């Protein structure tokens, strides 16, 4: 579980822990959440990713479910966006999934089973002004997941995407009131989502009940991106 120290990642980690699973979270800053095994890891650094997998495997055994949730925004209009604004967001949100999936799939291929779940965003499907770097990274996750689903399916490894809409976390709290209002006007359920609602979708995709689902994009967005 990457980005498991706060927000959606923490809610997912807690959900698995409550179900009795062995959970390992990566955190970049601060402390690991209380009661959960944590490994410090910046997902943009491949050496740290490799080290995190070593520590997690030594502590808890092979990774059976990978949830990649670490992510960031650096919102600005294209004309003001520096190349670094673009590449940093893509590295953190998209290339990190490549690093994580590559490390996790090694043991999953050996075990001939596994679940990879990537957290994208509804905005990747309908676009968002000022977020071209972010939406490109999140749309990239969908193509990445679908290709992996084809590469790994014969080994009983499923690869799926959960696509949250606006969800009550620090990331959403960073938006202005005007931005929040504009987004919520597009949500049929007319409210912001809760991190626990995203966690429930992830738990389903990791469960035995979802054994015949791969390459899917599961929206948890109050209907905002339906039809996309
Ligand atoms: P938060 O901003 O609350 O948390 C972001 C998490 O990502 C933190 O754990 C943060 O760690 C971690 N992170 C960021 N950069 C790195 C890095 N380089 N290395 C390791 N960890 C990193 O975000 P949310 O919980 O809201 O978002 C979780 C995921 O859900 C993200 O991928 C986001 O894009 C996606 N999402 C969120 C939506 C929302 O409305 N909230 C909507 C749609 C998608 P640290 O604490 O150390 O900074």
PDB file of C-alpha atoms and ligand atoms in Angstrom:
ATOM      1  CA  UNK A   1       0.000   0.000   0.000  1.00  0.00           C
ATOM      2  CA  UNK A   2       1.710   3.221  -1.105  1.00  0.00           C
ATOM      3  CA  UNK A   3       0.763   6.588   0.356  1.00  0.00           C
ATOM      4  CA  UNK A   4      -0.739   4.796   3.332  1.00  0.00           C
ATOM      5  CA  UNK A   5      -0.042   7.411   5.967  1.00  0.00           C
ATOM      6  CA  UNK A   6      -3.003   9.685   5.255  1.00  0.00           C
ATOM      7  CA  UNK A   7      -6.069  10.282   3.088  1.00  0.00           C
ATOM      8  CA  UNK A   8      -7.395   7.572   0.792  1.00  0.00           C
ATOM      9  CA  UNK A   9      -4.298   5.379   1.264  1.00  0.00           C
ATOM     10  CA  UNK A  10      -4.728   5.326   5.030  1.00  0.00           C
ATOM     11  CA  UNK A  11      -8.427   4.461   4.740  1.00  0.00           C
ATOM     12  CA  UNK A  12      -7.572   1.551   2.427  1.00  0.00           C
ATOM     13  CA  UNK A  13      -4.842   0.291   4.769  1.00  0.00           C
ATOM     14  CA  UNK A  14      -7.208   0.476   7.768  1.00  0.00           C
ATOM     15  CA  UNK A  15      -9.923  -1.364   5.879  1.00  0.00           C
ATOM     16  CA  UNK A  16      -7.577  -4.290   5.088  1.00  0.00           C
ATOM     17  CA  UNK A  17      -6.190  -4.297   8.642  1.00  0.00           C
ATOM     18  CA  UNK A  18      -9.739  -4.424  10.090  1.00  0.00           C
ATOM     19  CA  UNK A  19     -10.401  -7.471   7.884  1.00  0.00           C
ATOM     20  CA  UNK A  20      -7.426  -9.206   9.495  1.00  0.00           C
ATOM     21  CA  UNK A  21      -4.965  -8.893   6.606  1.00  0.00           C
ATOM     22  CA  UNK A  22      -1.249  -8.251   7.088  1.00  0.00           C
ATOM     23  CA  UNK A  23      -0.855  -4.690   5.867  1.00  0.00           C
ATOM     24  CA  UNK A  24       2.327  -2.800   5.063  1.00  0.00           C
ATOM     25  CA  UNK A  25       2.146   0.875   4.203  1.00  0.00           C
ATOM     26  CA  UNK A  26       4.764   3.098   2.674  1.00  0.00           C
ATOM     27  CA  UNK A  27       5.036   6.630   3.945  1.00  0.00           C
ATOM     28  CA  UNK A  28       7.292   9.377   2.694  1.00  0.00           C
ATOM     29  CA  UNK A  29       7.145  11.979   5.466  1.00  0.00           C
ATOM     30  CA  UNK A  30       6.267  11.928   9.166  1.00  0.00           C
ATOM     31  CA  UNK A  31       5.539   8.698  11.007  1.00  0.00           C
ATOM     32  CA  UNK A  32       3.776   5.494   9.924  1.00  0.00           C
ATOM     33  CA  UNK A  33       0.149   5.316  11.082  1.00  0.00           C
ATOM     34  CA  UNK A  34      -0.385   3.810  14.528  1.00  0.00           C
ATOM     35  CA  UNK A  35      -0.862   0.061  14.548  1.00  0.00           C
ATOM     36  CA  UNK A  36       0.279  -0.483  10.943  1.00  0.00           C
ATOM     37  CA  UNK A  37       3.651  -1.731   9.715  1.00  0.00           C
ATOM     38  CA  UNK A  38       5.271   1.147   7.864  1.00  0.00           C
ATOM     39  CA  UNK A  39       8.282   1.503   5.604  1.00  0.00           C
ATOM     40  CA  UNK A  40       9.647   4.859   4.573  1.00  0.00           C
ATOM     41  CA  UNK A  41       9.710   5.171   0.789  1.00  0.00           C
ATOM     42  CA  UNK A  42       9.662   7.951  -1.755  1.00  0.00           C
ATOM     43  CA  UNK A  43       7.918   6.347  -4.718  1.00  0.00           C
ATOM     44  CA  UNK A  44       9.972   8.425  -7.182  1.00  0.00           C
ATOM     45  CA  UNK A  45      13.169   6.688  -6.061  1.00  0.00           C
ATOM     46  CA  UNK A  46      13.610   3.175  -7.442  1.00  0.00           C
ATOM     47  CA  UNK A  47      16.264   2.232  -4.869  1.00  0.00           C
ATOM     48  CA  UNK A  48      13.847   3.122  -2.062  1.00  0.00           C
ATOM     49  CA  UNK A  49      11.071   1.111  -3.744  1.00  0.00           C
ATOM     50  CA  UNK A  50      13.329  -1.958  -4.014  1.00  0.00           C
ATOM     51  CA  UNK A  51      14.418  -1.536  -0.381  1.00  0.00           C
ATOM     52  CA  UNK A  52      10.786  -1.175   0.767  1.00  0.00           C
ATOM     53  CA  UNK A  53       9.830  -4.451  -0.926  1.00  0.00           C
ATOM     54  CA  UNK A  54      12.803  -6.196   0.706  1.00  0.00           C
ATOM     55  CA  UNK A  55      11.798  -4.958   4.164  1.00  0.00           C
ATOM     56  CA  UNK A  56       8.114  -5.764   3.676  1.00  0.00           C
ATOM     57  CA  UNK A  57       8.831  -9.256   2.324  1.00  0.00           C
ATOM     58  CA  UNK A  58      11.227  -9.990   5.190  1.00  0.00           C
ATOM     59  CA  UNK A  59       8.648  -8.821   7.743  1.00  0.00           C
ATOM     60  CA  UNK A  60       5.410 -10.162   6.258  1.00  0.00           C
ATOM     61  CA  UNK A  61       6.207 -12.506   3.396  1.00  0.00           C
ATOM     62  CA  UNK A  62       5.516 -11.989  -0.317  1.00  0.00           C
ATOM     63  CA  UNK A  63       3.197  -9.170  -1.359  1.00  0.00           C
ATOM     64  CA  UNK A  64      -0.133 -10.619  -2.540  1.00  0.00           C
ATOM     65  CA  UNK A  65      -2.016  -7.349  -3.089  1.00  0.00           C
ATOM     66  CA  UNK A  66      -0.418  -4.119  -4.274  1.00  0.00           C
ATOM     67  CA  UNK A  67      -2.391  -0.898  -3.931  1.00  0.00           C
ATOM     68  CA  UNK A  68      -0.704   2.126  -5.468  1.00  0.00           C
ATOM     69  CA  UNK A  69      -2.297   5.256  -4.032  1.00  0.00           C
ATOM     70  CA  UNK A  70       0.557   7.748  -3.501  1.00  0.00           C
ATOM     71  CA  UNK A  71      -0.121  10.777  -5.629  1.00  0.00           C
ATOM     72  CA  UNK A  72       0.214  14.510  -5.903  1.00  0.00           C
ATOM     73  CA  UNK A  73      -1.095  17.519  -7.772  1.00  0.00           C
ATOM     74  CA  UNK A  74       0.711  20.599  -8.982  1.00  0.00           C
ATOM     75  CA  UNK A  75      -2.149  22.465 -10.608  1.00  0.00           C
ATOM     76  CA  UNK A  76      -1.566  25.286 -13.029  1.00  0.00           C
ATOM     77  CA  UNK A  77      -2.592  26.256 -16.545  1.00  0.00           C
ATOM     78  CA  UNK A  78      -0.465  24.921 -19.387  1.00  0.00           C
ATOM     79  CA  UNK A  79       1.038  28.308 -20.224  1.00  0.00           C
ATOM     80  CA  UNK A  80       2.376  28.616 -16.675  1.00  0.00           C
ATOM     81  CA  UNK A  81       3.345  24.964 -16.230  1.00  0.00           C
ATOM     82  CA  UNK A  82       7.057  24.295 -16.103  1.00  0.00           C
ATOM     83  CA  UNK A  83       8.482  21.077 -17.469  1.00  0.00           C
ATOM     84  CA  UNK A  84       9.352  20.162 -13.882  1.00  0.00           C
ATOM     85  CA  UNK A  85       5.689  20.649 -12.807  1.00  0.00           C
ATOM     86  CA  UNK A  86       4.773  18.153 -15.494  1.00  0.00           C
ATOM     87  CA  UNK A  87       7.496  15.546 -15.051  1.00  0.00           C
ATOM     88  CA  UNK A  88       7.334  15.559 -11.235  1.00  0.00           C
ATOM     89  CA  UNK A  89       3.612  14.823 -11.234  1.00  0.00           C
ATOM     90  CA  UNK A  90       3.957  12.123 -13.896  1.00  0.00           C
ATOM     91  CA  UNK A  91       6.892  10.554 -12.062  1.00  0.00           C
ATOM     92  CA  UNK A  92       5.025  10.518  -8.732  1.00  0.00           C
ATOM     93  CA  UNK A  93       1.655   9.355 -10.044  1.00  0.00           C
ATOM     94  CA  UNK A  94       2.455   7.173 -13.064  1.00  0.00           C
ATOM     95  CA  UNK A  95       6.093   6.055 -13.146  1.00  0.00           C
ATOM     96  CA  UNK A  96       5.767   5.109  -9.474  1.00  0.00           C
ATOM     97  CA  UNK A  97       3.115   2.560 -10.463  1.00  0.00           C
ATOM     98  CA  UNK A  98       5.591   1.034 -12.925  1.00  0.00           C
ATOM     99  CA  UNK A  99       8.222   0.788 -10.145  1.00  0.00           C
ATOM    100  CA  UNK A 100       5.779  -0.734  -7.675  1.00  0.00           C
ATOM    101  CA  UNK A 101       4.114  -3.138 -10.116  1.00  0.00           C
ATOM    102  CA  UNK A 102       7.460  -4.383 -11.392  1.00  0.00           C
ATOM    103  CA  UNK A 103       8.704  -5.141  -7.885  1.00  0.00           C
ATOM    104  CA  UNK A 104       5.403  -6.722  -6.786  1.00  0.00           C
ATOM    105  CA  UNK A 105       4.843  -8.802  -9.912  1.00  0.00           C
ATOM    106  CA  UNK A 106       8.135 -10.658  -9.416  1.00  0.00           C
ATOM    107  CA  UNK A 107       6.761 -12.491  -6.391  1.00  0.00           C
ATOM    108  CA  UNK A 108       3.215 -12.610  -7.756  1.00  0.00           C
ATOM    109  CA  UNK A 109       4.436 -14.381 -10.912  1.00  0.00           C
ATOM    110  CA  UNK A 110       6.210 -16.939  -8.745  1.00  0.00           C
ATOM    111  CA  UNK A 111       3.116 -17.414  -6.583  1.00  0.00           C
ATOM    112  CA  UNK A 112       0.883 -17.517  -9.689  1.00  0.00           C
ATOM    113  CA  UNK A 113      -1.602 -15.194  -8.045  1.00  0.00           C
ATOM    114  CA  UNK A 114      -1.876 -11.544  -7.185  1.00  0.00           C
ATOM    115  CA  UNK A 115      -3.901  -8.364  -7.232  1.00  0.00           C
ATOM    116  CA  UNK A 116      -2.658  -4.988  -8.448  1.00  0.00           C
ATOM    117  CA  UNK A 117      -4.938  -2.006  -7.851  1.00  0.00           C
ATOM    118  CA  UNK A 118      -4.031   1.494  -9.011  1.00  0.00           C
ATOM    119  CA  UNK A 119      -5.764   4.658  -7.822  1.00  0.00           C
ATOM    120  CA  UNK A 120      -6.479   6.973 -10.769  1.00  0.00           C
ATOM    121  CA  UNK A 121      -9.021   9.816 -10.837  1.00  0.00           C
ATOM    122  CA  UNK A 122     -12.346  10.669 -12.445  1.00  0.00           C
ATOM    123  CA  UNK A 123     -10.715  13.839 -13.784  1.00  0.00           C
ATOM    124  CA  UNK A 124      -8.559  11.660 -16.051  1.00  0.00           C
ATOM    125  CA  UNK A 125     -11.714  10.655 -17.904  1.00  0.00           C
ATOM    126  CA  UNK A 126     -13.347  14.053 -18.437  1.00  0.00           C
ATOM    127  CA  UNK A 127     -10.377  16.434 -18.193  1.00  0.00           C
ATOM    128  CA  UNK A 128      -9.839  19.302 -15.779  1.00  0.00           C
ATOM    129  CA  UNK A 129      -8.485  22.769 -16.587  1.00  0.00           C
ATOM    130  CA  UNK A 130      -5.258  23.427 -14.686  1.00  0.00           C
ATOM    131  CA  UNK A 131      -4.640  19.723 -14.201  1.00  0.00           C
ATOM    132  CA  UNK A 132      -3.222  18.606 -17.550  1.00  0.00           C
ATOM    133  CA  UNK A 133      -0.149  17.100 -15.847  1.00  0.00           C
ATOM    134  CA  UNK A 134      -2.270  15.297 -13.224  1.00  0.00           C
ATOM    135  CA  UNK A 135      -4.933  14.017 -15.631  1.00  0.00           C
ATOM    136  CA  UNK A 136      -2.271  12.814 -18.074  1.00  0.00           C
ATOM    137  CA  UNK A 137      -0.627  10.830 -15.273  1.00  0.00           C
ATOM    138  CA  UNK A 138      -3.949   9.339 -14.159  1.00  0.00           C
ATOM    139  CA  UNK A 139      -5.110   8.499 -17.696  1.00  0.00           C
ATOM    140  CA  UNK A 140      -1.714   6.848 -18.178  1.00  0.00           C
ATOM    141  CA  UNK A 141      -2.451   4.549 -15.240  1.00  0.00           C
ATOM    142  CA  UNK A 142      -5.471   3.182 -17.104  1.00  0.00           C
ATOM    143  CA  UNK A 143      -3.442   2.198 -20.187  1.00  0.00           C
ATOM    144  CA  UNK A 144      -0.715   0.815 -17.951  1.00  0.00           C
ATOM    145  CA  UNK A 145      -3.193  -1.309 -15.993  1.00  0.00           C
ATOM    146  CA  UNK A 146      -4.882  -2.664 -19.112  1.00  0.00           C
ATOM    147  CA  UNK A 147      -1.568  -3.701 -20.671  1.00  0.00           C
ATOM    148  CA  UNK A 148      -0.486  -5.378 -17.436  1.00  0.00           C
ATOM    149  CA  UNK A 149      -3.868  -7.112 -17.236  1.00  0.00           C
ATOM    150  CA  UNK A 150      -3.075  -8.714 -20.591  1.00  0.00           C
ATOM    151  CA  UNK A 151       0.549  -9.504 -19.673  1.00  0.00           C
ATOM    152  CA  UNK A 152      -0.186 -11.038 -16.280  1.00  0.00           C
ATOM    153  CA  UNK A 153      -3.679 -12.498 -16.635  1.00  0.00           C
ATOM    154  CA  UNK A 154      -2.568 -16.007 -17.554  1.00  0.00           C
ATOM    155  CA  UNK A 155      -0.721 -16.131 -14.212  1.00  0.00           C
ATOM    156  CA  UNK A 156      -3.887 -15.368 -12.249  1.00  0.00           C
ATOM    157  CA  UNK A 157      -2.827 -11.795 -11.493  1.00  0.00           C
ATOM    158  CA  UNK A 158      -5.565  -9.185 -11.895  1.00  0.00           C
ATOM    159  CA  UNK A 159      -4.810  -5.521 -12.535  1.00  0.00           C
ATOM    160  CA  UNK A 160      -7.548  -2.957 -11.988  1.00  0.00           C
ATOM    161  CA  UNK A 161      -8.012   0.760 -11.512  1.00  0.00           C
ATOM    162  CA  UNK A 162     -10.203   2.567  -9.001  1.00  0.00           C
ATOM    163  CA  UNK A 163     -11.212   6.012 -10.171  1.00  0.00           C
ATOM    164  CA  UNK A 164     -12.326   8.282  -7.313  1.00  0.00           C
ATOM    165  CA  UNK A 165     -14.125  11.556  -7.777  1.00  0.00           C
ATOM    166  CA  UNK A 166     -13.690  14.424  -5.331  1.00  0.00           C
ATOM    167  CA  UNK A 167     -12.932  12.759  -1.994  1.00  0.00           C
ATOM    168  CA  UNK A 168     -12.606  14.411   1.426  1.00  0.00           C
ATOM    169  CA  UNK A 169      -8.828  14.412   2.045  1.00  0.00           C
ATOM    170  CA  UNK A 170      -6.011  16.971   2.252  1.00  0.00           C
ATOM    171  CA  UNK A 171      -5.872  16.943  -1.557  1.00  0.00           C
ATOM    172  CA  UNK A 172      -9.514  18.029  -1.823  1.00  0.00           C
ATOM    173  CA  UNK A 173      -9.155  20.487   1.072  1.00  0.00           C
ATOM    174  CA  UNK A 174      -6.433  22.262  -0.941  1.00  0.00           C
ATOM    175  CA  UNK A 175      -9.058  23.289  -3.536  1.00  0.00           C
ATOM    176  CA  UNK A 176     -10.758  26.692  -3.308  1.00  0.00           C
ATOM    177  CA  UNK A 177     -14.467  26.862  -2.401  1.00  0.00           C
ATOM    178  CA  UNK A 178     -15.216  27.881  -5.994  1.00  0.00           C
ATOM    179  CA  UNK A 179     -13.366  24.856  -7.384  1.00  0.00           C
ATOM    180  CA  UNK A 180     -15.181  22.502  -4.997  1.00  0.00           C
ATOM    181  CA  UNK A 181     -18.567  23.993  -5.862  1.00  0.00           C
ATOM    182  CA  UNK A 182     -17.872  23.691  -9.602  1.00  0.00           C
ATOM    183  CA  UNK A 183     -16.840  20.035  -9.243  1.00  0.00           C
ATOM    184  CA  UNK A 184     -19.793  19.142  -7.005  1.00  0.00           C
ATOM    185  CA  UNK A 185     -22.238  20.615  -9.529  1.00  0.00           C
ATOM    186  CA  UNK A 186     -21.199  17.766 -11.847  1.00  0.00           C
ATOM    187  CA  UNK A 187     -21.814  15.034  -9.243  1.00  0.00           C
ATOM    188  CA  UNK A 188     -25.248  13.349  -9.543  1.00  0.00           C
ATOM    189  CA  UNK A 189     -25.075  12.231  -5.909  1.00  0.00           C
ATOM    190  CA  UNK A 190     -24.453  15.919  -5.016  1.00  0.00           C
ATOM    191  CA  UNK A 191     -21.881  15.344  -2.307  1.00  0.00           C
ATOM    192  CA  UNK A 192     -18.189  14.760  -1.833  1.00  0.00           C
ATOM    193  CA  UNK A 193     -16.979  11.156  -1.471  1.00  0.00           C
ATOM    194  CA  UNK A 194     -15.410   9.682   1.653  1.00  0.00           C
ATOM    195  CA  UNK A 195     -12.064   7.881   1.676  1.00  0.00           C
ATOM    196  CA  UNK A 196     -13.805   4.840   3.217  1.00  0.00           C
ATOM    197  CA  UNK A 197     -16.006   4.579   0.116  1.00  0.00           C
ATOM    198  CA  UNK A 198     -12.915   4.327  -2.091  1.00  0.00           C
ATOM    199  CA  UNK A 199     -11.460   1.761   0.339  1.00  0.00           C
ATOM    200  CA  UNK A 200     -14.586  -0.396  -0.007  1.00  0.00           C
ATOM    201  CA  UNK A 201     -14.127  -0.584  -3.793  1.00  0.00           C
ATOM    202  CA  UNK A 202     -10.457  -1.492  -3.396  1.00  0.00           C
ATOM    203  CA  UNK A 203     -11.324  -4.204  -0.864  1.00  0.00           C
ATOM    204  CA  UNK A 204     -13.828  -5.683  -3.328  1.00  0.00           C
ATOM    205  CA  UNK A 205     -11.266  -5.777  -6.170  1.00  0.00           C
ATOM    206  CA  UNK A 206      -8.783  -7.490  -3.846  1.00  0.00           C
ATOM    207  CA  UNK A 207     -11.339 -10.082  -2.723  1.00  0.00           C
ATOM    208  CA  UNK A 208     -11.987 -13.570  -4.103  1.00  0.00           C
ATOM    209  CA  UNK A 209     -15.349 -12.273  -5.345  1.00  0.00           C
ATOM    210  CA  UNK A 210     -13.499 -10.152  -7.926  1.00  0.00           C
ATOM    211  CA  UNK A 211     -11.435 -13.044  -9.285  1.00  0.00           C
ATOM    212  CA  UNK A 212     -12.801 -12.671 -12.843  1.00  0.00           C
ATOM    213  CA  UNK A 213     -12.405  -8.884 -13.044  1.00  0.00           C
ATOM    214  CA  UNK A 214      -9.261  -7.486 -14.648  1.00  0.00           C
ATOM    215  CA  UNK A 215      -8.429  -4.411 -16.710  1.00  0.00           C
ATOM    216  CA  UNK A 216     -11.468  -2.653 -15.240  1.00  0.00           C
ATOM    217  CA  UNK A 217     -11.843   0.961 -14.202  1.00  0.00           C
ATOM    218  CA  UNK A 218     -14.171   1.097 -11.211  1.00  0.00           C
ATOM    219  CA  UNK A 219     -15.544   4.590 -10.602  1.00  0.00           C
ATOM    220  CA  UNK A 220     -16.211   5.798  -7.048  1.00  0.00           C
ATOM    221  CA  UNK A 221     -17.274   9.273  -8.037  1.00  0.00           C
ATOM    222  CA  UNK A 222     -20.974   9.772  -7.257  1.00  0.00           C
ATOM    223  CA  UNK A 223     -21.668   9.335 -10.969  1.00  0.00           C
ATOM    224  CA  UNK A 224     -19.524  12.302 -12.048  1.00  0.00           C
ATOM    225  CA  UNK A 225     -17.702  10.545 -14.880  1.00  0.00           C
ATOM    226  CA  UNK A 226     -20.416   8.089 -15.915  1.00  0.00           C
ATOM    227  CA  UNK A 227     -20.297   7.122 -19.551  1.00  0.00           C
ATOM    228  CA  UNK A 228     -16.603   7.914 -19.913  1.00  0.00           C
TER     229      UNK A 228
HETATM  230  P1  LIG B   1      -3.355  13.162   0.021  1.00  0.00           P
HETATM  231  O1  LIG B   1      -2.759  14.417  -0.538  1.00  0.00           O
HETATM  232  O2  LIG B   1      -4.225  13.223   1.212  1.00  0.00           O
HETATM  233  O3  LIG B   1      -2.191  12.075   0.291  1.00  0.00           O
HETATM  234  C1  LIG B   1      -1.246  11.835  -0.697  1.00  0.00           C
HETATM  235  C2  LIG B   1      -0.439  10.639  -0.295  1.00  0.00           C
HETATM  236  O4  LIG B   1       0.539  10.354  -1.301  1.00  0.00           O
HETATM  237  C3  LIG B   1       0.317  10.862   1.009  1.00  0.00           C
HETATM  238  O5  LIG B   1       0.379   9.652   1.721  1.00  0.00           O
HETATM  239  C4  LIG B   1       1.701  11.253   0.492  1.00  0.00           C
HETATM  240  O6  LIG B   1       2.743  11.022   1.408  1.00  0.00           O
HETATM  241  C5  LIG B   1       1.820  10.321  -0.692  1.00  0.00           C
HETATM  242  N1  LIG B   1       2.866  10.754  -1.597  1.00  0.00           N
HETATM  243  C6  LIG B   1       2.883  11.836  -2.408  1.00  0.00           C
HETATM  244  N2  LIG B   1       4.038  11.903  -3.079  1.00  0.00           N
HETATM  245  C7  LIG B   1       4.777  10.832  -2.690  1.00  0.00           C
HETATM  246  C8  LIG B   1       6.067  10.351  -3.006  1.00  0.00           C
HETATM  247  N3  LIG B   1       6.863  10.969  -3.890  1.00  0.00           N
HETATM  248  N4  LIG B   1       6.490   9.216  -2.414  1.00  0.00           N
HETATM  249  C9  LIG B   1       5.717   8.573  -1.519  1.00  0.00           C
HETATM  250  N5  LIG B   1       4.493   8.982  -1.160  1.00  0.00           N
HETATM  251  C10 LIG B   1       4.041  10.110  -1.743  1.00  0.00           C
HETATM  252  O7  LIG B   1      -4.105  12.529  -1.200  1.00  0.00           O
HETATM  253  P2  LIG B   1      -5.394  11.582  -1.284  1.00  0.00           P
HETATM  254  O8  LIG B   1      -5.428  10.639  -0.175  1.00  0.00           O
HETATM  255  O9  LIG B   1      -6.544  12.450  -1.575  1.00  0.00           O
HETATM  256  O10 LIG B   1      -5.032  10.830  -2.636  1.00  0.00           O
HETATM  257  C11 LIG B   1      -4.671   9.462  -2.705  1.00  0.00           C
HETATM  258  C12 LIG B   1      -4.740   9.063  -4.166  1.00  0.00           C
HETATM  259  O11 LIG B   1      -6.073   9.252  -4.623  1.00  0.00           O
HETATM  260  C13 LIG B   1      -3.844   9.918  -5.061  1.00  0.00           C
HETATM  261  O12 LIG B   1      -3.259   9.113  -6.051  1.00  0.00           O
HETATM  262  C14 LIG B   1      -4.820  10.902  -5.670  1.00  0.00           C
HETATM  263  O13 LIG B   1      -4.366  11.382  -6.911  1.00  0.00           O
HETATM  264  C15 LIG B   1      -6.068  10.058  -5.790  1.00  0.00           C
HETATM  265  N6  LIG B   1      -7.306  10.801  -5.891  1.00  0.00           N
HETATM  266  C16 LIG B   1      -7.703  11.679  -4.899  1.00  0.00           C
HETATM  267  C17 LIG B   1      -8.883  12.384  -5.040  1.00  0.00           C
HETATM  268  C18 LIG B   1      -9.368  13.352  -3.999  1.00  0.00           C
HETATM  269  O14 LIG B   1     -10.322  14.104  -4.288  1.00  0.00           O
HETATM  270  N7  LIG B   1      -8.826  13.361  -2.815  1.00  0.00           N
HETATM  271  C19 LIG B   1      -9.717  12.252  -6.238  1.00  0.00           C
HETATM  272  C20 LIG B   1      -9.219  11.319  -7.197  1.00  0.00           C
HETATM  273  C21 LIG B   1      -8.058  10.634  -7.022  1.00  0.00           C
HETATM  274  P3  LIG B   1       3.228  12.221   2.395  1.00  0.00           P
HETATM  275  O15 LIG B   1       2.243  12.267   3.518  1.00  0.00           O
HETATM  276  O16 LIG B   1       4.564  11.802   2.820  1.00  0.00           O
HETATM  277  O17 LIG B   1       3.225  13.490   1.588  1.00  0.00           O
END
